[in-house]
Amino acid sequence: VQLQASGGGTVQAGGSLRLSCAASGLSFSSYAVGWFRQAPGKEREFVAGFHRGGSRALYADFAKGRFTVSKDSAKNTMYLLMNGLKREDTAVYHCSADRSIIFSSLQDAERYRFWGRGTLVTVSS
């Protein structure tokens, strides 16, 4: 399993970015997938994700109403559209996958076996 996140960059506060996570060696029908982020000096935190095969997304409270996670099974790619970006959204964003996670554990980074190299998002004021 390999995951590759891309799409990060520098954007002004209030702007938007769309991140992509290209996956290989897995099927979204069999794996839970998620986005996490880690800001300097902070713990890694859950952003959004899907249970394996699921169409219902789970969001962290800070992401609700601003971020939208989606996936394209034909392209084996997951996306994270981020609108209304704030300075506190500055972080390295990672995508992750695991085939054994139940829905209630989607937010637990320790449960994920596979991680991609992150992409840096910097929000300037």
mmCIF file of C-alpha atoms in Angstrom:
data_model
loop_
_atom_site.group_PDB
_atom_site.id
_atom_site.type_symbol
_atom_site.label_atom_id
_atom_site.label_comp_id
_atom_site.label_asym_id
_atom_site.label_seq_id
_atom_site.Cartn_x
_atom_site.Cartn_y
_atom_site.Cartn_z
ATOM 1 C CA VAL A 1 0.000 0.000 0.000
ATOM 2 C CA GLN A 2 1.273 3.416 -0.935
ATOM 3 C CA LEU A 3 -0.273 6.811 -0.318
ATOM 4 C CA GLN A 4 0.855 10.116 -1.772
ATOM 5 C CA ALA A 5 -0.613 13.410 -0.648
ATOM 6 C CA SER A 6 -0.290 16.508 -2.791
ATOM 7 C CA GLY A 7 -1.842 19.907 -3.326
ATOM 8 C CA GLY A 8 -0.451 21.816 -0.379
ATOM 9 C CA GLY A 9 0.857 25.327 -0.644
ATOM 10 C CA THR A 10 0.616 28.819 0.748
ATOM 11 C CA VAL A 11 -2.729 30.562 0.743
ATOM 12 C CA GLN A 12 -4.108 33.670 2.361
ATOM 13 C CA ALA A 13 -6.594 33.418 5.190
ATOM 14 C CA GLY A 14 -10.072 32.906 3.798
ATOM 15 C CA GLY A 15 -8.758 31.113 0.739
ATOM 16 C CA SER A 16 -9.167 27.545 -0.451
ATOM 17 C CA LEU A 17 -7.028 24.548 -1.296
ATOM 18 C CA ARG A 18 -7.796 21.061 -2.511
ATOM 19 C CA LEU A 19 -5.549 18.260 -1.374
ATOM 20 C CA SER A 20 -5.315 14.926 -3.146
ATOM 21 C CA CYS A 21 -4.268 11.536 -1.850
ATOM 22 C CA ALA A 22 -3.385 9.009 -4.540
ATOM 23 C CA ALA A 23 -3.577 5.452 -3.251
ATOM 24 C CA SER A 24 -2.152 2.273 -4.706
ATOM 25 C CA GLY A 25 -2.306 -1.292 -3.468
ATOM 26 C CA LEU A 26 -5.662 -0.876 -1.828
ATOM 27 C CA SER A 27 -9.343 -0.572 -2.568
ATOM 28 C CA PHE A 28 -11.532 2.009 -0.867
ATOM 29 C CA SER A 29 -14.149 -0.712 -0.455
ATOM 30 C CA SER A 30 -11.780 -2.599 1.856
ATOM 31 C CA TYR A 31 -9.884 0.169 3.629
ATOM 32 C CA ALA A 32 -10.778 3.013 5.923
ATOM 33 C CA VAL A 33 -9.070 6.204 4.768
ATOM 34 C CA GLY A 34 -8.476 9.433 6.564
ATOM 35 C CA TRP A 35 -6.837 12.835 6.557
ATOM 36 C CA PHE A 36 -4.783 13.932 9.544
ATOM 37 C CA ARG A 37 -2.738 17.035 10.159
ATOM 38 C CA GLN A 38 0.142 17.986 12.390
ATOM 39 C CA ALA A 39 1.085 21.539 13.207
ATOM 40 C CA PRO A 40 4.534 22.415 14.601
ATOM 41 C CA GLY A 41 4.766 21.443 18.238
ATOM 42 C CA LYS A 42 1.347 19.812 18.271
ATOM 43 C CA GLU A 43 -0.028 16.297 18.202
ATOM 44 C CA ARG A 44 -1.304 14.764 15.012
ATOM 45 C CA GLU A 45 -5.046 15.288 14.775
ATOM 46 C CA PHE A 46 -7.843 13.808 12.738
ATOM 47 C CA VAL A 47 -9.397 15.972 10.026
ATOM 48 C CA ALA A 48 -11.841 13.800 8.083
ATOM 49 C CA GLY A 49 -12.234 10.307 6.708
ATOM 50 C CA PHE A 50 -14.342 7.418 5.487
ATOM 51 C CA HIS A 51 -14.998 4.003 6.890
ATOM 52 C CA ARG A 52 -14.112 1.202 4.445
ATOM 53 C CA GLY A 53 -16.607 1.097 1.639
ATOM 54 C CA GLY A 54 -18.596 3.853 3.269
ATOM 55 C CA SER A 55 -20.088 6.938 1.692
ATOM 56 C CA ARG A 56 -20.650 8.737 4.976
ATOM 57 C CA ALA A 57 -17.755 10.923 5.991
ATOM 58 C CA LEU A 58 -16.666 11.746 9.511
ATOM 59 C CA TYR A 59 -15.292 15.204 10.283
ATOM 60 C CA ALA A 60 -13.453 16.758 13.165
ATOM 61 C CA ASP A 61 -15.421 19.579 14.715
ATOM 62 C CA PHE A 62 -13.049 22.228 13.350
ATOM 63 C CA ALA A 63 -13.545 20.871 9.817
ATOM 64 C CA LYS A 64 -17.332 20.785 9.776
ATOM 65 C CA GLY A 65 -18.792 23.364 7.418
ATOM 66 C CA ARG A 66 -15.409 24.347 5.959
ATOM 67 C CA PHE A 67 -13.802 21.123 4.710
ATOM 68 C CA THR A 68 -15.227 18.479 2.401
ATOM 69 C CA VAL A 69 -13.687 15.043 1.997
ATOM 70 C CA SER A 70 -14.480 12.948 -1.050
ATOM 71 C CA LYS A 71 -13.105 9.956 -2.877
ATOM 72 C CA ASP A 72 -13.011 8.728 -6.441
ATOM 73 C CA SER A 73 -12.841 4.945 -6.427
ATOM 74 C CA ALA A 74 -12.143 4.786 -10.159
ATOM 75 C CA LYS A 75 -9.019 6.898 -9.659
ATOM 76 C CA ASN A 76 -8.249 5.483 -6.207
ATOM 77 C CA THR A 77 -7.868 9.034 -4.998
ATOM 78 C CA MET A 78 -9.215 10.827 -1.944
ATOM 79 C CA TYR A 79 -9.613 14.586 -1.813
ATOM 80 C CA LEU A 80 -9.882 17.225 0.854
ATOM 81 C CA LEU A 81 -11.371 20.530 -0.206
ATOM 82 C CA MET A 82 -10.630 23.204 2.355
ATOM 83 C CA ASN A 83 -12.508 26.490 2.264
ATOM 84 C CA GLY A 84 -12.346 29.462 4.584
ATOM 85 C CA LEU A 85 -8.830 28.600 5.639
ATOM 86 C CA LYS A 86 -7.526 30.064 8.888
ATOM 87 C CA ARG A 87 -3.999 30.553 10.170
ATOM 88 C CA GLU A 88 -4.577 27.739 12.640
ATOM 89 C CA ASP A 89 -5.085 25.349 9.713
ATOM 90 C CA THR A 90 -1.371 25.651 8.963
ATOM 91 C CA ALA A 91 0.034 22.126 9.232
ATOM 92 C CA VAL A 92 1.410 19.164 7.360
ATOM 93 C CA TYR A 93 -1.532 17.158 6.091
ATOM 94 C CA HIS A 94 -1.226 13.381 5.785
ATOM 95 C CA CYS A 95 -3.484 10.730 4.356
ATOM 96 C CA SER A 96 -3.732 7.322 5.936
ATOM 97 C CA ALA A 97 -5.375 3.960 5.440
ATOM 98 C CA ASP A 98 -6.090 0.752 7.276
ATOM 99 C CA ARG A 99 -8.388 -2.165 6.604
ATOM 100 C CA SER A 100 -9.232 -3.036 10.199
ATOM 101 C CA ILE A 101 -10.581 0.223 11.606
ATOM 102 C CA ILE A 102 -14.172 0.414 12.705
ATOM 103 C CA PHE A 103 -16.119 3.649 12.245
ATOM 104 C CA SER A 104 -15.860 4.678 15.876
ATOM 105 C CA SER A 105 -12.050 4.515 15.677
ATOM 106 C CA LEU A 106 -11.598 6.583 12.533
ATOM 107 C CA GLN A 107 -10.230 9.512 14.534
ATOM 108 C CA ASP A 108 -7.512 7.466 16.244
ATOM 109 C CA ALA A 109 -4.218 7.916 14.412
ATOM 110 C CA GLU A 110 -2.711 4.944 16.257
ATOM 111 C CA ARG A 111 -5.149 2.615 14.478
ATOM 112 C CA TYR A 112 -3.824 3.374 10.989
ATOM 113 C CA ARG A 113 -1.115 1.175 9.543
ATOM 114 C CA PHE A 114 -0.376 3.020 6.300
ATOM 115 C CA TRP A 115 0.663 6.653 5.999
ATOM 116 C CA GLY A 116 1.675 8.797 3.079
ATOM 117 C CA ARG A 117 4.227 11.562 3.050
ATOM 118 C CA GLY A 118 2.450 14.738 4.007
ATOM 119 C CA THR A 119 1.865 17.945 2.141
ATOM 120 C CA LEU A 120 2.418 21.318 3.800
ATOM 121 C CA VAL A 121 -0.398 23.832 4.005
ATOM 122 C CA THR A 122 0.540 27.328 5.107
ATOM 123 C CA VAL A 123 -2.146 29.928 5.716
ATOM 124 C CA SER A 124 -0.952 33.493 5.895
ATOM 125 C CA SER A 125 -2.812 36.483 7.279
#
